[in-house]
Structures are given as C-alpha cells and as structure tokens.
Amino acid sequence: NIEFGTPQRVSVQGYDNQIMEPFLSRDGSILFFNNLNNPSVDTNLHWSTRINNTLFEYQGELQGVATESLEGVPTMDQNNILFYVYTGDYFQTLQSIYMGTYNAGGLTNISVVENLSLNQPGWLNFDVEVSNDGQTLYFVDGLYDENGGPREANFSIARKNGAEFQRDPNSATILSNINTDNLEYAAAISKNELELCFTRIIGDISPDSEAKIYIATRTSSDLPFSEPQLISEITGFVEGPTFSADDNGLYYHKKENGDFVLYYIEKQP
C-alpha cells in the first residue's frame, strides 16, 4: 500500500472564489483550475503560479478561451498543448473535448479533439487527462439523463496516431480493474504513466453521495492497472486529483462548509 501524510490546505493569493479540477503543469510552475462547476455560474479556466507547494499566486482567467458556456478540467502536456472540456457546442456536435496551445496565460489554435465522442445523445466526455508526452488521453464516457447526472461514468484511453487521437482497442483491458458499475472520473496520470489516481462515487449521485480518491499502479505502461487502493488519508467529499511535479504528492479539491477548496498531500517515505 502507498501511504500518505496529512493533507495541507492550499491557498491561491488574490483569488477568493471556488477552486475545482486542479491541474499542475508537469514542471510544477503553473496551477490551472476552473471555478464552480454549476449551471448557475459561468465556469471558466483560470491559472496561477507556484510560490511553494501550498501557496500559489492568482494570475487570472485563461485568455482566448472563455465563453458563456462551461470550460473546465484543464490538463496539459510537456509541449504546452492544453486540453479541456467545453460544452457549448455539444447539442450541435456531441463533442466536448478541445485542445489549444498554451502560452503566457492564453490559449490559441483551439480545435476539437476528434474521435472521442460516442456520437450518441446523452453520452458526454466530461473529463480528460493528457499524459506528459502528449501521446495518450485518459478521458471519461459519461451518460447523462433528463435528471442531469452522470448516471454512468467510466474511463477510456485514446492514443495519438499521427496528427489525430484514436480510441485504444485495449482500453477496456488496461482499465479492467478501474472501471466498475460505480462512477469513475477525474483521472490523474503520473509522468511515467505507472500510477493512476482517480475519483469514484459509489452508487447513484444524490445529495448524500461521497466522492473519494483512489490510486492504482502498474509496472509497465502497456499493462493493465492494479486493483485501486482507496487513499484513506484523503477524507470528505473530494475529487479531481493531480500529481505534483515529482509525482510524490497530489493536489485535489474538497468540499468544505459548502465551498470547494484546494488541498495537497504527500506520499510517506
């Protein structure tokens, strides 16, 4: 088992709103996140710069990407290609994962990531994580119904093939210990792709749902992941893990007194 220490609260100086879906750039210098993921507010992408492990300085909204629709769950590879979820065109295209080039607080060359959508109304790719080398996407197929949702959520894997991503035919095998009848979403993959952290909600979504964070391992990046281990040191309603630059720690958001705030936890030696 991997043991963790005590969670530490993380502050973003100059920002006093909700923080959800954190993603730390692979060099550790930039913390991306979105504000509250709720139809009542305009959910956008934000960025901040690192002062230390538990202190960041707010820099603002990402430029060139904000709309009145939702943009969320940022993730970025080592070449500054940033992926995110945008739902504004979903009912026209059934597509929801987009990519662009990140530079100095802005995003350019934005385009849809083809071949991920199941192209069935109700199914939505509502989460995405890109590997450090930019060759693999760990994303979610979620099924929504008239009551919202999701009712179903599992991971799939896509690999870069030339200029495009394609679903990996071995996806179900690689994730056979991860995907269940419960809801799995919000993946974080380590740099070497041997550790996968993710969020799971057991049972149907309700006001009493408990989201928890798990970790699974493997010895080679082409093998299936192990049975996941619940990270018991991370308590409360918690989602959206992301690895620290050395893969020794995790950032995640937690619902605390009705607000979503950021925490950091490190593996024990």
PDB file of C-alpha atoms in Angstrom:
ATOM      1  CA  ASN A   1       0.000   0.000   0.000  1.00  0.00           C
ATOM      2  CA  ILE A   2       1.063   3.568  -0.667  1.00  0.00           C
ATOM      3  CA  GLU A   3       0.820   5.645   2.498  1.00  0.00           C
ATOM      4  CA  PHE A   4       0.234   9.376   2.554  1.00  0.00           C
ATOM      5  CA  GLY A   5       0.807  12.056   5.171  1.00  0.00           C
ATOM      6  CA  THR A   6      -1.562  14.725   6.455  1.00  0.00           C
ATOM      7  CA  PRO A   7      -3.476  16.873   3.930  1.00  0.00           C
ATOM      8  CA  GLN A   8      -2.427  20.540   3.832  1.00  0.00           C
ATOM      9  CA  ARG A   9      -4.690  23.368   2.744  1.00  0.00           C
ATOM     10  CA  VAL A  10      -3.504  25.208  -0.370  1.00  0.00           C
ATOM     11  CA  SER A  11      -4.003  28.949  -0.859  1.00  0.00           C
ATOM     12  CA  VAL A  12      -4.170  30.891  -4.121  1.00  0.00           C
ATOM     13  CA  GLN A  13      -3.277  34.505  -3.298  1.00  0.00           C
ATOM     14  CA  GLY A  14      -5.557  37.058  -4.918  1.00  0.00           C
ATOM     15  CA  TYR A  15      -8.379  34.594  -5.636  1.00  0.00           C
ATOM     16  CA  ASP A  16     -11.332  34.177  -3.290  1.00  0.00           C
ATOM     17  CA  ASN A  17     -13.724  32.062  -5.337  1.00  0.00           C
ATOM     18  CA  GLN A  18     -14.328  28.309  -5.661  1.00  0.00           C
ATOM     19  CA  ILE A  19     -11.453  26.145  -6.910  1.00  0.00           C
ATOM     20  CA  MET A  20     -12.235  22.895  -8.710  1.00  0.00           C
ATOM     21  CA  GLU A  21     -10.477  20.431 -11.029  1.00  0.00           C
ATOM     22  CA  PRO A  22      -6.878  21.499 -10.351  1.00  0.00           C
ATOM     23  CA  PHE A  23      -4.126  20.582 -12.786  1.00  0.00           C
ATOM     24  CA  LEU A  24      -0.460  21.264 -12.045  1.00  0.00           C
ATOM     25  CA  SER A  25       1.763  21.703 -15.096  1.00  0.00           C
ATOM     26  CA  ARG A  26       4.343  18.925 -15.358  1.00  0.00           C
ATOM     27  CA  ASP A  27       7.189  21.281 -14.424  1.00  0.00           C
ATOM     28  CA  GLY A  28       5.239  22.335 -11.328  1.00  0.00           C
ATOM     29  CA  SER A  29       5.181  26.033 -12.185  1.00  0.00           C
ATOM     30  CA  ILE A  30       1.516  26.620 -13.108  1.00  0.00           C
ATOM     31  CA  LEU A  31      -1.655  25.528 -11.361  1.00  0.00           C
ATOM     32  CA  PHE A  32      -4.671  25.552 -13.667  1.00  0.00           C
ATOM     33  CA  PHE A  33      -8.221  25.139 -12.353  1.00  0.00           C
ATOM     34  CA  ASN A  34     -11.835  26.051 -13.003  1.00  0.00           C
ATOM     35  CA  ASN A  35     -14.255  27.912 -10.772  1.00  0.00           C
ATOM     36  CA  LEU A  36     -17.528  26.353  -9.598  1.00  0.00           C
ATOM     37  CA  ASN A  37     -18.842  23.701 -11.966  1.00  0.00           C
ATOM     38  CA  ASN A  38     -22.524  24.576 -11.750  1.00  0.00           C
ATOM     39  CA  PRO A  39     -25.086  25.838 -14.299  1.00  0.00           C
ATOM     40  CA  SER A  40     -25.772  28.832 -12.026  1.00  0.00           C
ATOM     41  CA  VAL A  41     -22.354  30.355 -12.781  1.00  0.00           C
ATOM     42  CA  ASP A  42     -20.089  30.822 -15.807  1.00  0.00           C
ATOM     43  CA  THR A  43     -17.435  28.119 -15.411  1.00  0.00           C
ATOM     44  CA  ASN A  44     -14.099  29.216 -16.897  1.00  0.00           C
ATOM     45  CA  LEU A  45     -10.422  28.256 -16.845  1.00  0.00           C
ATOM     46  CA  HIS A  46      -8.003  30.052 -14.517  1.00  0.00           C
ATOM     47  CA  TRP A  47      -4.266  29.957 -13.898  1.00  0.00           C
ATOM     48  CA  SER A  48      -1.893  30.691 -11.039  1.00  0.00           C
ATOM     49  CA  THR A  49       1.854  30.466 -10.476  1.00  0.00           C
ATOM     50  CA  ARG A  50       3.685  28.478  -7.819  1.00  0.00           C
ATOM     51  CA  ILE A  51       5.302  30.098  -4.796  1.00  0.00           C
ATOM     52  CA  ASN A  52       5.643  26.850  -2.839  1.00  0.00           C
ATOM     53  CA  ASN A  53       3.785  23.539  -2.533  1.00  0.00           C
ATOM     54  CA  THR A  54       0.849  25.083  -0.691  1.00  0.00           C
ATOM     55  CA  LEU A  55       0.907  28.663  -1.988  1.00  0.00           C
ATOM     56  CA  PHE A  56       0.167  29.945  -5.484  1.00  0.00           C
ATOM     57  CA  GLU A  57      -0.389  33.439  -6.882  1.00  0.00           C
ATOM     58  CA  TYR A  58      -3.508  34.048  -8.957  1.00  0.00           C
ATOM     59  CA  GLN A  59      -2.888  35.329 -12.496  1.00  0.00           C
ATOM     60  CA  GLY A  60      -6.424  35.457 -13.899  1.00  0.00           C
ATOM     61  CA  GLU A  61      -8.653  33.705 -16.382  1.00  0.00           C
ATOM     62  CA  LEU A  62      -7.046  31.989 -19.343  1.00  0.00           C
ATOM     63  CA  GLN A  63      -7.279  34.390 -22.275  1.00  0.00           C
ATOM     64  CA  GLY A  64      -8.715  33.437 -25.654  1.00  0.00           C
ATOM     65  CA  VAL A  65     -10.900  30.597 -24.439  1.00  0.00           C
ATOM     66  CA  ALA A  66     -13.694  31.880 -22.183  1.00  0.00           C
ATOM     67  CA  THR A  67     -17.306  31.733 -23.404  1.00  0.00           C
ATOM     68  CA  GLU A  68     -20.651  31.899 -21.658  1.00  0.00           C
ATOM     69  CA  SER A  69     -20.690  28.083 -21.754  1.00  0.00           C
ATOM     70  CA  LEU A  70     -18.651  25.814 -19.490  1.00  0.00           C
ATOM     71  CA  GLU A  71     -14.913  25.423 -19.893  1.00  0.00           C
ATOM     72  CA  GLY A  72     -13.330  23.148 -17.318  1.00  0.00           C
ATOM     73  CA  VAL A  73     -10.974  20.340 -16.303  1.00  0.00           C
ATOM     74  CA  PRO A  74      -7.728  21.680 -17.817  1.00  0.00           C
ATOM     75  CA  THR A  75      -4.792  19.317 -18.458  1.00  0.00           C
ATOM     76  CA  MET A  76      -1.554  19.960 -20.343  1.00  0.00           C
ATOM     77  CA  ASP A  77       1.351  18.001 -21.803  1.00  0.00           C
ATOM     78  CA  GLN A  78       5.064  18.864 -21.726  1.00  0.00           C
ATOM     79  CA  ASN A  79       4.749  20.700 -25.058  1.00  0.00           C
ATOM     80  CA  ASN A  80       2.144  23.148 -23.682  1.00  0.00           C
ATOM     81  CA  ILE A  81      -0.759  21.575 -25.554  1.00  0.00           C
ATOM     82  CA  LEU A  82      -3.695  22.135 -23.212  1.00  0.00           C
ATOM     83  CA  PHE A  83      -6.855  20.012 -23.281  1.00  0.00           C
ATOM     84  CA  TYR A  84     -10.159  20.921 -21.661  1.00  0.00           C
ATOM     85  CA  VAL A  85     -13.897  20.303 -21.720  1.00  0.00           C
ATOM     86  CA  TYR A  86     -16.220  22.776 -23.452  1.00  0.00           C
ATOM     87  CA  THR A  87     -19.941  22.039 -23.609  1.00  0.00           C
ATOM     88  CA  GLY A  88     -21.184  24.992 -25.673  1.00  0.00           C
ATOM     89  CA  ASP A  89     -21.467  23.084 -28.966  1.00  0.00           C
ATOM     90  CA  TYR A  90     -22.419  19.709 -27.503  1.00  0.00           C
ATOM     91  CA  PHE A  91     -26.034  19.688 -28.683  1.00  0.00           C
ATOM     92  CA  GLN A  92     -24.928  20.505 -32.244  1.00  0.00           C
ATOM     93  CA  THR A  93     -21.849  18.268 -32.457  1.00  0.00           C
ATOM     94  CA  LEU A  94     -21.928  15.813 -29.488  1.00  0.00           C
ATOM     95  CA  GLN A  95     -18.271  16.829 -28.991  1.00  0.00           C
ATOM     96  CA  SER A  96     -16.878  18.204 -25.746  1.00  0.00           C
ATOM     97  CA  ILE A  97     -13.079  17.828 -25.596  1.00  0.00           C
ATOM     98  CA  TYR A  98     -10.940  20.580 -27.112  1.00  0.00           C
ATOM     99  CA  MET A  99      -7.265  21.430 -27.324  1.00  0.00           C
ATOM    100  CA  GLY A 100      -5.155  24.528 -27.815  1.00  0.00           C
ATOM    101  CA  THR A 101      -1.633  25.855 -27.438  1.00  0.00           C
ATOM    102  CA  TYR A 102      -0.919  27.442 -24.049  1.00  0.00           C
ATOM    103  CA  ASN A 103       1.423  30.410 -23.803  1.00  0.00           C
ATOM    104  CA  ALA A 104       1.765  33.092 -21.118  1.00  0.00           C
ATOM    105  CA  GLY A 105      -1.766  32.896 -19.770  1.00  0.00           C
ATOM    106  CA  GLY A 106      -3.555  32.463 -23.077  1.00  0.00           C
ATOM    107  CA  LEU A 107      -4.759  29.759 -25.430  1.00  0.00           C
ATOM    108  CA  THR A 108      -4.513  29.814 -29.242  1.00  0.00           C
ATOM    109  CA  ASN A 109      -5.099  27.366 -32.112  1.00  0.00           C
ATOM    110  CA  ILE A 110      -8.171  25.917 -30.401  1.00  0.00           C
ATOM    111  CA  SER A 111      -9.728  22.883 -32.071  1.00  0.00           C
ATOM    112  CA  VAL A 112     -11.979  19.959 -31.194  1.00  0.00           C
ATOM    113  CA  VAL A 113     -10.328  16.617 -30.412  1.00  0.00           C
ATOM    114  CA  GLU A 114     -11.918  14.231 -32.893  1.00  0.00           C
ATOM    115  CA  ASN A 115     -12.740  10.532 -32.431  1.00  0.00           C
ATOM    116  CA  LEU A 116     -13.501  10.657 -28.696  1.00  0.00           C
ATOM    117  CA  SER A 117     -17.263  11.176 -28.754  1.00  0.00           C
ATOM    118  CA  LEU A 118     -19.505   8.107 -28.818  1.00  0.00           C
ATOM    119  CA  ASN A 119     -21.807  10.255 -31.011  1.00  0.00           C
ATOM    120  CA  GLN A 120     -24.878   9.266 -29.028  1.00  0.00           C
ATOM    121  CA  PRO A 121     -27.038  11.949 -27.371  1.00  0.00           C
ATOM    122  CA  GLY A 122     -26.691  11.733 -23.601  1.00  0.00           C
ATOM    123  CA  TRP A 123     -23.124  10.440 -23.725  1.00  0.00           C
ATOM    124  CA  LEU A 124     -20.657  13.197 -22.836  1.00  0.00           C
ATOM    125  CA  ASN A 125     -16.876  13.139 -22.429  1.00  0.00           C
ATOM    126  CA  PHE A 126     -16.857  15.276 -19.291  1.00  0.00           C
ATOM    127  CA  ASP A 127     -13.274  14.743 -18.148  1.00  0.00           C
ATOM    128  CA  VAL A 128      -9.836  14.462 -19.736  1.00  0.00           C
ATOM    129  CA  GLU A 129      -6.212  13.961 -18.640  1.00  0.00           C
ATOM    130  CA  VAL A 130      -3.276  14.004 -21.049  1.00  0.00           C
ATOM    131  CA  SER A 131      -0.033  12.117 -20.479  1.00  0.00           C
ATOM    132  CA  ASN A 132       3.155  14.127 -20.043  1.00  0.00           C
ATOM    133  CA  ASP A 133       4.408  13.154 -23.515  1.00  0.00           C
ATOM    134  CA  GLY A 134       1.102  14.164 -25.120  1.00  0.00           C
ATOM    135  CA  GLN A 135       0.572  10.750 -26.721  1.00  0.00           C
ATOM    136  CA  THR A 136      -2.238   9.397 -24.522  1.00  0.00           C
ATOM    137  CA  LEU A 137      -5.569  10.734 -23.270  1.00  0.00           C
ATOM    138  CA  TYR A 138      -7.334   9.246 -20.250  1.00  0.00           C
ATOM    139  CA  PHE A 139     -10.885  10.512 -20.630  1.00  0.00           C
ATOM    140  CA  VAL A 140     -14.407   9.744 -19.452  1.00  0.00           C
ATOM    141  CA  ASP A 141     -17.511   8.450 -21.177  1.00  0.00           C
ATOM    142  CA  GLY A 142     -20.411   9.720 -19.076  1.00  0.00           C
ATOM    143  CA  LEU A 143     -24.107   9.029 -19.600  1.00  0.00           C
ATOM    144  CA  TYR A 144     -26.492  11.815 -18.601  1.00  0.00           C
ATOM    145  CA  ASP A 145     -30.280  11.623 -18.433  1.00  0.00           C
ATOM    146  CA  GLU A 146     -33.100  14.146 -18.044  1.00  0.00           C
ATOM    147  CA  ASN A 147     -32.272  14.460 -14.329  1.00  0.00           C
ATOM    148  CA  GLY A 148     -28.724  15.514 -15.056  1.00  0.00           C
ATOM    149  CA  GLY A 149     -26.209  13.026 -13.874  1.00  0.00           C
ATOM    150  CA  PRO A 150     -23.980  11.405 -14.767  1.00  0.00           C
ATOM    151  CA  ARG A 151     -25.687   8.025 -14.367  1.00  0.00           C
ATOM    152  CA  GLU A 152     -22.714   6.131 -15.755  1.00  0.00           C
ATOM    153  CA  ALA A 153     -19.053   7.152 -15.919  1.00  0.00           C
ATOM    154  CA  ASN A 154     -16.037   5.102 -16.961  1.00  0.00           C
ATOM    155  CA  PHE A 155     -12.585   5.791 -18.340  1.00  0.00           C
ATOM    156  CA  SER A 156     -11.403   5.218 -21.881  1.00  0.00           C
ATOM    157  CA  ILE A 157      -7.952   5.649 -23.386  1.00  0.00           C
ATOM    158  CA  ALA A 158      -7.038   7.280 -26.695  1.00  0.00           C
ATOM    159  CA  ARG A 159      -3.608   7.239 -28.346  1.00  0.00           C
ATOM    160  CA  LYS A 160      -2.123   9.768 -30.716  1.00  0.00           C
ATOM    161  CA  ASN A 161      -1.799   8.333 -34.195  1.00  0.00           C
ATOM    162  CA  GLY A 162      -0.150  10.833 -36.496  1.00  0.00           C
ATOM    163  CA  ALA A 163      -1.999  14.106 -36.018  1.00  0.00           C
ATOM    164  CA  GLU A 164      -5.133  12.545 -34.505  1.00  0.00           C
ATOM    165  CA  PHE A 165      -6.167  10.636 -31.424  1.00  0.00           C
ATOM    166  CA  GLN A 166      -7.869   7.252 -31.771  1.00  0.00           C
ATOM    167  CA  ARG A 167      -9.571   5.163 -29.112  1.00  0.00           C
ATOM    168  CA  ASP A 168      -7.239   2.383 -27.950  1.00  0.00           C
ATOM    169  CA  PRO A 169      -8.788  -1.050 -28.639  1.00  0.00           C
ATOM    170  CA  ASN A 170      -7.019  -2.323 -25.484  1.00  0.00           C
ATOM    171  CA  SER A 171      -8.622   0.380 -23.358  1.00  0.00           C
ATOM    172  CA  ALA A 172     -11.110  -1.893 -21.563  1.00  0.00           C
ATOM    173  CA  THR A 173      -8.396  -4.421 -20.700  1.00  0.00           C
ATOM    174  CA  ILE A 174      -5.963  -1.803 -19.386  1.00  0.00           C
ATOM    175  CA  LEU A 175      -8.737  -0.307 -17.238  1.00  0.00           C
ATOM    176  CA  SER A 176     -10.451  -3.575 -16.260  1.00  0.00           C
ATOM    177  CA  ASN A 177      -9.616  -3.119 -12.556  1.00  0.00           C
ATOM    178  CA  ILE A 178     -10.578   0.568 -12.601  1.00  0.00           C
ATOM    179  CA  ASN A 179     -13.944   0.760 -14.364  1.00  0.00           C
ATOM    180  CA  THR A 180     -16.954  -0.537 -12.402  1.00  0.00           C
ATOM    181  CA  ASP A 181     -20.713  -0.036 -12.260  1.00  0.00           C
ATOM    182  CA  ASN A 182     -19.962   2.925  -9.997  1.00  0.00           C
ATOM    183  CA  LEU A 183     -18.894   6.341 -11.315  1.00  0.00           C
ATOM    184  CA  GLU A 184     -15.200   6.710 -12.161  1.00  0.00           C
ATOM    185  CA  TYR A 185     -13.882  10.041 -13.423  1.00  0.00           C
ATOM    186  CA  ALA A 186     -11.212  12.759 -12.996  1.00  0.00           C
ATOM    187  CA  ALA A 187      -8.037  10.821 -13.781  1.00  0.00           C
ATOM    188  CA  ALA A 188      -4.518  11.932 -12.928  1.00  0.00           C
ATOM    189  CA  ILE A 189      -1.650  10.051 -14.545  1.00  0.00           C
ATOM    190  CA  SER A 190       1.948  10.167 -13.311  1.00  0.00           C
ATOM    191  CA  LYS A 191       4.754  11.204 -15.679  1.00  0.00           C
ATOM    192  CA  ASN A 192       5.843   7.596 -16.248  1.00  0.00           C
ATOM    193  CA  GLU A 193       2.177   6.521 -16.582  1.00  0.00           C
ATOM    194  CA  LEU A 194       2.654   3.829 -13.915  1.00  0.00           C
ATOM    195  CA  GLU A 195       0.338   5.470 -11.368  1.00  0.00           C
ATOM    196  CA  LEU A 196      -3.288   6.435 -11.951  1.00  0.00           C
ATOM    197  CA  CYS A 197      -5.294   8.448  -9.440  1.00  0.00           C
ATOM    198  CA  PHE A 198      -8.994   8.994  -9.945  1.00  0.00           C
ATOM    199  CA  THR A 199     -12.316   9.809  -8.298  1.00  0.00           C
ATOM    200  CA  ARG A 200     -15.061   7.299  -7.601  1.00  0.00           C
ATOM    201  CA  ILE A 201     -18.628   7.769  -6.385  1.00  0.00           C
ATOM    202  CA  ILE A 202     -20.243   4.538  -5.213  1.00  0.00           C
ATOM    203  CA  GLY A 203     -23.909   4.239  -6.113  1.00  0.00           C
ATOM    204  CA  ASP A 204     -26.100   6.824  -7.796  1.00  0.00           C
ATOM    205  CA  ILE A 205     -25.434  10.546  -7.474  1.00  0.00           C
ATOM    206  CA  SER A 206     -27.517  12.068  -4.695  1.00  0.00           C
ATOM    207  CA  PRO A 207     -27.149  14.848  -2.110  1.00  0.00           C
ATOM    208  CA  ASP A 208     -25.536  12.221   0.137  1.00  0.00           C
ATOM    209  CA  SER A 209     -23.005  10.987  -2.432  1.00  0.00           C
ATOM    210  CA  GLU A 210     -19.435  10.621  -1.249  1.00  0.00           C
ATOM    211  CA  ALA A 211     -16.667  11.133  -3.777  1.00  0.00           C
ATOM    212  CA  LYS A 212     -13.358   9.505  -2.852  1.00  0.00           C
ATOM    213  CA  ILE A 213      -9.890   9.365  -4.399  1.00  0.00           C
ATOM    214  CA  TYR A 214      -8.126   6.124  -5.329  1.00  0.00           C
ATOM    215  CA  ILE A 215      -4.692   5.177  -6.669  1.00  0.00           C
ATOM    216  CA  ALA A 216      -3.731   2.237  -8.900  1.00  0.00           C
ATOM    217  CA  THR A 217      -0.301   1.160 -10.135  1.00  0.00           C
ATOM    218  CA  ARG A 218       1.357  -0.981 -12.809  1.00  0.00           C
ATOM    219  CA  THR A 219       4.926  -1.978 -13.619  1.00  0.00           C
ATOM    220  CA  SER A 220       4.853  -1.095 -17.324  1.00  0.00           C
ATOM    221  CA  SER A 221       2.857   1.468 -19.271  1.00  0.00           C
ATOM    222  CA  ASP A 222       1.388  -1.167 -21.608  1.00  0.00           C
ATOM    223  CA  LEU A 223      -0.011  -3.323 -18.773  1.00  0.00           C
ATOM    224  CA  PRO A 224      -3.400  -3.144 -17.013  1.00  0.00           C
ATOM    225  CA  PHE A 225      -3.562  -1.140 -13.789  1.00  0.00           C
ATOM    226  CA  SER A 226      -3.791  -2.933 -10.447  1.00  0.00           C
ATOM    227  CA  GLU A 227      -6.836  -3.077  -8.224  1.00  0.00           C
ATOM    228  CA  PRO A 228      -7.115   0.500  -6.942  1.00  0.00           C
ATOM    229  CA  GLN A 229      -6.398   1.442  -3.354  1.00  0.00           C
ATOM    230  CA  LEU A 230      -8.574   3.979  -1.558  1.00  0.00           C
ATOM    231  CA  ILE A 231      -6.397   6.834  -0.290  1.00  0.00           C
ATOM    232  CA  SER A 232      -7.866   6.807   3.207  1.00  0.00           C
ATOM    233  CA  GLU A 233      -5.837   9.822   4.355  1.00  0.00           C
ATOM    234  CA  ILE A 234      -7.894  11.991   1.973  1.00  0.00           C
ATOM    235  CA  THR A 235     -11.232  12.487   3.721  1.00  0.00           C
ATOM    236  CA  GLY A 236     -14.521  14.232   2.969  1.00  0.00           C
ATOM    237  CA  PHE A 237     -16.104  14.919  -0.427  1.00  0.00           C
ATOM    238  CA  VAL A 238     -13.004  15.029  -2.631  1.00  0.00           C
ATOM    239  CA  GLU A 239     -12.424  14.984  -6.390  1.00  0.00           C
ATOM    240  CA  GLY A 240     -10.043  15.871  -9.183  1.00  0.00           C
ATOM    241  CA  PRO A 241      -6.544  14.735  -8.160  1.00  0.00           C
ATOM    242  CA  THR A 242      -3.441  15.970  -9.989  1.00  0.00           C
ATOM    243  CA  PHE A 243       0.178  14.931  -9.398  1.00  0.00           C
ATOM    244  CA  SER A 244       2.930  17.212  -8.136  1.00  0.00           C
ATOM    245  CA  ALA A 245       5.915  17.742 -10.444  1.00  0.00           C
ATOM    246  CA  ASP A 246       7.901  14.915  -8.799  1.00  0.00           C
ATOM    247  CA  ASP A 247       4.815  12.635  -8.673  1.00  0.00           C
ATOM    248  CA  ASN A 248       5.322  12.396  -4.903  1.00  0.00           C
ATOM    249  CA  GLY A 249       2.288  14.492  -3.973  1.00  0.00           C
ATOM    250  CA  LEU A 250      -1.301  15.073  -5.013  1.00  0.00           C
ATOM    251  CA  TYR A 251      -3.444  18.184  -5.237  1.00  0.00           C
ATOM    252  CA  TYR A 252      -7.230  17.777  -5.137  1.00  0.00           C
ATOM    253  CA  HIS A 253     -10.368  19.763  -4.387  1.00  0.00           C
ATOM    254  CA  LYS A 254     -12.532  19.222  -1.329  1.00  0.00           C
ATOM    255  CA  LYS A 255     -15.996  20.427  -0.424  1.00  0.00           C
ATOM    256  CA  GLU A 256     -15.660  22.213   2.896  1.00  0.00           C
ATOM    257  CA  ASN A 257     -18.528  24.134   4.512  1.00  0.00           C
ATOM    258  CA  GLY A 258     -20.220  24.325   1.108  1.00  0.00           C
ATOM    259  CA  ASP A 259     -17.144  25.689  -0.674  1.00  0.00           C
ATOM    260  CA  PHE A 260     -14.662  23.907  -2.928  1.00  0.00           C
ATOM    261  CA  VAL A 261     -11.103  24.430  -1.721  1.00  0.00           C
ATOM    262  CA  LEU A 262      -7.705  23.002  -2.581  1.00  0.00           C
ATOM    263  CA  TYR A 263      -5.568  20.527  -0.614  1.00  0.00           C
ATOM    264  CA  TYR A 264      -2.147  18.931  -1.028  1.00  0.00           C
ATOM    265  CA  ILE A 265      -0.921  15.595   0.338  1.00  0.00           C
ATOM    266  CA  GLU A 266       2.424  13.804   0.033  1.00  0.00           C
ATOM    267  CA  LYS A 267       3.399  10.149  -0.049  1.00  0.00           C
ATOM    268  CA  GLN A 268       5.190   8.889   3.036  1.00  0.00           C
ATOM    269  CA  PRO A 269       8.728   7.540   2.500  1.00  0.00           C
TER     270      PRO A 269
END
